[in-house]
mmCIF file of C-alpha atoms in Angstrom:
data_model
loop_
_atom_site.group_PDB
_atom_site.id
_atom_site.type_symbol
_atom_site.label_atom_id
_atom_site.label_comp_id
_atom_site.label_asym_id
_atom_site.label_seq_id
_atom_site.Cartn_x
_atom_site.Cartn_y
_atom_site.Cartn_z
ATOM 1 C CA MET W 1483 5.966 -6.251 8.394
ATOM 2 C CA ASN W 1484 6.910 -2.521 9.837
ATOM 3 C CA GLU W 1485 10.623 -3.583 9.441
ATOM 4 C CA LEU W 1486 9.958 -3.688 5.851
ATOM 5 C CA LEU W 1487 8.506 -0.284 5.707
ATOM 6 C CA ASN W 1488 10.362 3.194 5.304
ATOM 7 C CA PHE W 1489 9.199 6.086 6.523
ATOM 8 C CA HIS W 1490 7.699 7.424 3.275
ATOM 9 C CA GLN W 1491 5.994 3.735 3.139
ATOM 10 C CA LYS W 1492 4.532 4.712 6.514
ATOM 11 C CA ASN W 1493 2.805 7.733 5.411
ATOM 12 C CA LEU W 1494 1.659 6.581 2.177
ATOM 13 C CA ILE W 1495 -0.268 3.956 3.700
ATOM 14 C CA ILE W 1496 -1.573 6.392 6.036
ATOM 15 C CA THR W 1497 -2.853 8.970 3.215
ATOM 16 C CA LEU W 1498 -4.411 6.054 1.295
ATOM 17 C CA CYS W 1499 -6.314 4.511 4.339
ATOM 18 C CA SER W 1500 -7.274 8.272 5.879
ATOM 19 C CA ASP W 1501 -9.639 8.722 3.045
ATOM 20 C CA GLY W 1502 -11.740 5.458 4.543
ATOM 21 C CA ASP W 1503 -14.086 5.068 7.574
ATOM 22 C CA ALA W 1504 -12.676 4.040 11.000
ATOM 23 C CA SER W 1505 -11.636 0.706 9.763
ATOM 24 C CA LYS W 1506 -9.623 1.974 7.379
ATOM 25 C CA CYS W 1507 -7.330 3.989 9.653
ATOM 26 C CA SER W 1508 -7.202 1.005 11.819
ATOM 27 C CA LEU W 1509 -5.752 -0.925 8.860
ATOM 28 C CA ALA W 1510 -3.268 1.573 8.450
ATOM 29 C CA GLU W 1511 -2.098 1.562 12.265
ATOM 30 C CA LYS W 1512 -1.950 -2.339 11.934
ATOM 31 C CA ALA W 1513 0.128 -2.161 8.584
ATOM 32 C CA ILE W 1514 2.595 0.201 10.575
ATOM 33 C CA ASN W 1515 2.373 -1.815 13.611
ATOM 34 C CA GLY W 1516 3.201 -4.965 11.327
ATOM 35 C CA ILE W 1517 0.416 -7.136 12.605
ATOM 36 C CA LEU W 1518 -1.782 -7.494 9.774
ATOM 37 C CA THR W 1519 -3.882 -10.840 9.168
ATOM 38 C CA SER W 1520 -3.910 -11.911 6.185
ATOM 39 C CA ASP W 1521 -7.682 -10.629 4.976
ATOM 40 C CA GLU W 1522 -6.286 -7.142 5.942
ATOM 41 C CA VAL W 1523 -3.330 -7.707 3.813
ATOM 42 C CA GLU W 1524 -5.562 -8.390 0.794
ATOM 43 C CA GLU W 1525 -7.564 -5.457 2.006
ATOM 44 C CA LEU W 1526 -4.574 -2.798 1.615
ATOM 45 C CA CYS W 1527 -3.374 -4.409 -1.315
ATOM 46 C CA ASN W 1528 -6.680 -3.412 -2.941
ATOM 47 C CA LEU W 1529 -6.453 -0.219 -1.777
ATOM 48 C CA ILE W 1530 -2.452 0.240 -3.134
ATOM 49 C CA SER W 1531 -3.950 -1.226 -6.814
ATOM 50 C CA ASN W 1532 -6.903 0.926 -7.030
ATOM 51 C CA GLU W 1533 -4.879 3.644 -6.316
ATOM 52 C CA PHE W 1534 -2.269 2.576 -8.768
ATOM 53 C CA MET W 1535 -4.866 2.271 -11.418
ATOM 54 C CA LEU W 1536 -6.445 5.663 -11.055
ATOM 55 C CA ASN W 1537 -3.476 7.648 -10.473
ATOM 56 C CA GLY W 1538 -0.087 5.698 -10.887
ATOM 57 C CA ILE W 1539 -0.525 5.329 -14.619
ATOM 58 C CA THR W 1540 0.605 7.608 -17.818
ATOM 59 C CA GLU W 1541 -2.026 7.815 -20.397
ATOM 60 C CA SER W 1542 0.732 4.844 -22.256
ATOM 61 C CA PHE W 1543 -0.048 2.846 -19.299
ATOM 62 C CA GLU W 1544 3.223 3.083 -17.858
ATOM 63 C CA PRO W 1545 3.942 3.476 -14.044
ATOM 64 C CA ASN W 1546 4.665 7.329 -13.072
ATOM 65 C CA ASP W 1547 7.068 8.274 -10.367
ATOM 66 C CA TYR W 1548 3.817 7.935 -8.067
ATOM 67 C CA GLY W 1549 2.988 4.673 -9.350
ATOM 68 C CA LYS W 1550 6.540 3.317 -9.052
ATOM 69 C CA GLU W 1551 6.196 4.325 -5.515
ATOM 70 C CA LEU W 1552 3.059 2.517 -5.198
ATOM 71 C CA GLU W 1553 4.385 -0.707 -6.471
ATOM 72 C CA ASN W 1554 7.379 -1.068 -4.287
ATOM 73 C CA LEU W 1555 4.588 -0.331 -1.237
ATOM 74 C CA LEU W 1556 3.139 -3.341 -2.998
ATOM 75 C CA ASP W 1557 5.640 -5.495 -2.919
ATOM 76 C CA ALA W 1558 6.944 -4.807 0.596
ATOM 77 C CA VAL W 1559 3.076 -5.246 1.844
ATOM 78 C CA ASN W 1560 2.786 -8.474 -0.054
ATOM 79 C CA LYS W 1561 6.684 -9.846 1.158
ATOM 80 C CA ASN W 1562 5.278 -11.678 3.915
ATOM 81 C CA ARG W 1563 2.556 -13.671 2.232
ATOM 82 C CA LEU W 1564 5.387 -14.741 -0.887
ATOM 83 C CA LYS W 1565 7.862 -16.401 1.177
#
C-alpha cells in the first residue's frame, strides 16, 4: 500500500492514529510500510470514516476540503481490498 500513499496522506494517517494508544501508532506505521492485515485495513478505514463524519463535512452534509482529502485517503487505503 505504501506506493499508493503520497507524503501528505502518510502524514494524515499519522495524525489520525496519534490520538490513540500504542496500537494506533503501530497501525500508522504498518499503513505507511504497506503491511496492514485486512482487519487492520478495516480499523484504519473506520478511523478515517469517523474523522470524516466529525470534521470532513459541512452543515449541508457536503465534503469540505478536509473531507475530500479524507475521501481520497480512504480510496487509497481501500484500493487493495477493491481489486
